[in-house]
């Protein structure tokens, strides 16, 4: 978003959504950030609350021994680690110029 704004690009997702909604590009960017945060939390809830193999509606189904009841907890932790690494990569990468905007 930042580099595209500096270049004056008008065909980015943010620019097109701003035009369609009649709001500023910054407002669209904020909406996208808020939506991303909400979806992150939703994914964590889904991974935490999903039925685990060997219980509930999945009882009686054959499952591998290495999956066990912690399968979704492991998936949740793996997702959290992936997201943290993804964010850190973008924060530290000079390509994304985030230091220039105070992030």
Coordinates of C-alpha atoms in Angstrom, one line a residue:
X1 CA 0.0 0.0 0.0
X2 CA 2.7 2.5 1.0
X3 CA 4.9 2.1 -2.1
X4 CA 1.9 2.1 -4.4
X5 CA 0.6 5.3 -2.8
X6 CA 4.0 7.0 -3.3
X7 CA 3.9 5.9 -7.0
X8 CA 0.4 7.3 -7.4
X9 CA -1.0 3.9 -8.5
X10 CA -4.8 3.9 -8.8
X11 CA -5.5 0.2 -9.6
X12 CA -4.6 -1.3 -6.2
X13 CA -7.2 -3.0 -4.1
X14 CA -7.1 -0.2 -1.6
X15 CA -7.5 2.5 -4.2
X16 CA -10.4 0.7 -6.0
X17 CA -12.2 0.0 -2.7
X18 CA -11.9 3.7 -1.7
X19 CA -13.4 4.8 -5.0
X20 CA -16.2 2.3 -4.8
X21 CA -17.0 3.2 -1.2
X22 CA -16.4 6.9 -1.5
X23 CA -14.0 7.0 1.4
X24 CA -10.3 7.8 1.7
X25 CA -7.6 5.2 0.9
X26 CA -6.4 5.5 4.5
X27 CA -10.0 4.6 5.8
X28 CA -10.0 1.5 3.5
X29 CA -6.5 0.6 4.7
X30 CA -7.7 0.8 8.3
X31 CA -10.8 -1.3 7.5
X32 CA -8.6 -3.9 5.9
X33 CA -6.3 -3.9 9.0
X34 CA -9.3 -4.2 11.3
X35 CA -10.7 -7.1 9.2
X36 CA -7.4 -8.8 9.2
X37 CA -7.2 -8.6 13.0
X38 CA -10.8 -9.9 13.4
X39 CA -10.1 -12.8 11.0
X40 CA -6.9 -13.7 12.9
X41 CA -8.9 -13.9 16.2
X42 CA -11.6 -15.9 14.4
X43 CA -9.1 -18.4 13.1
X44 CA -7.7 -18.9 16.6
X45 CA -11.2 -19.5 18.0
X46 CA -12.0 -22.0 15.2
X47 CA -8.8 -23.9 15.9
X48 CA -9.4 -23.8 19.6
X49 CA -13.0 -24.7 19.6
X50 CA -13.1 -27.3 16.8
X51 CA -13.9 -30.9 17.8
X52 CA -10.9 -32.9 18.4
X53 CA -10.4 -36.4 16.9
X54 CA -11.8 -39.0 19.2
X55 CA -14.5 -36.8 20.7
X56 CA -18.0 -35.6 19.8
X57 CA -19.1 -36.0 16.2
X58 CA -15.7 -37.5 15.3
X59 CA -15.9 -40.3 17.9
X60 CA -15.4 -43.7 16.5
X61 CA -13.7 -42.4 13.3
X62 CA -10.3 -43.9 12.6
X63 CA -7.5 -41.4 13.2
X64 CA -3.8 -41.6 13.2
X65 CA -2.1 -42.0 16.6
X66 CA 0.1 -38.9 16.1
X67 CA -2.9 -36.6 15.7
X68 CA -4.6 -37.2 19.0
X69 CA -6.6 -34.8 21.0
X70 CA -4.1 -32.0 20.7
X71 CA -4.3 -31.8 16.9
X72 CA -6.1 -28.6 16.8
X73 CA -4.1 -27.1 19.6
X74 CA -0.9 -27.8 17.7
X75 CA -2.5 -26.3 14.6
X76 CA -3.5 -23.2 16.6
X77 CA 0.1 -22.8 17.9
X78 CA 1.5 -23.4 14.4
X79 CA -0.8 -20.7 13.0
X80 CA 0.2 -18.2 15.7
X81 CA 3.9 -18.8 15.0
X82 CA 3.3 -18.5 11.2
X83 CA 1.4 -15.2 11.7
X84 CA 4.1 -13.8 14.0
X85 CA 6.8 -14.7 11.6
X86 CA 4.9 -13.3 8.6
X87 CA 4.4 -10.0 10.4
X88 CA 8.0 -9.8 11.6
X89 CA 9.3 -10.5 8.1
X90 CA 7.3 -7.5 6.8
X91 CA 8.3 -5.3 9.7
X92 CA 12.0 -5.9 9.2
X93 CA 12.0 -6.0 5.4
X94 CA 13.3 -2.8 3.7
X95 CA 11.1 -3.6 0.7
X96 CA 8.0 -2.6 2.7
X97 CA 9.3 0.7 4.0
X98 CA 7.4 0.2 7.3
X99 CA 10.2 1.9 9.3
X100 CA 9.5 5.1 7.4
X101 CA 5.9 5.2 8.6
X102 CA 6.8 4.5 12.2
X103 CA 6.1 0.7 12.4

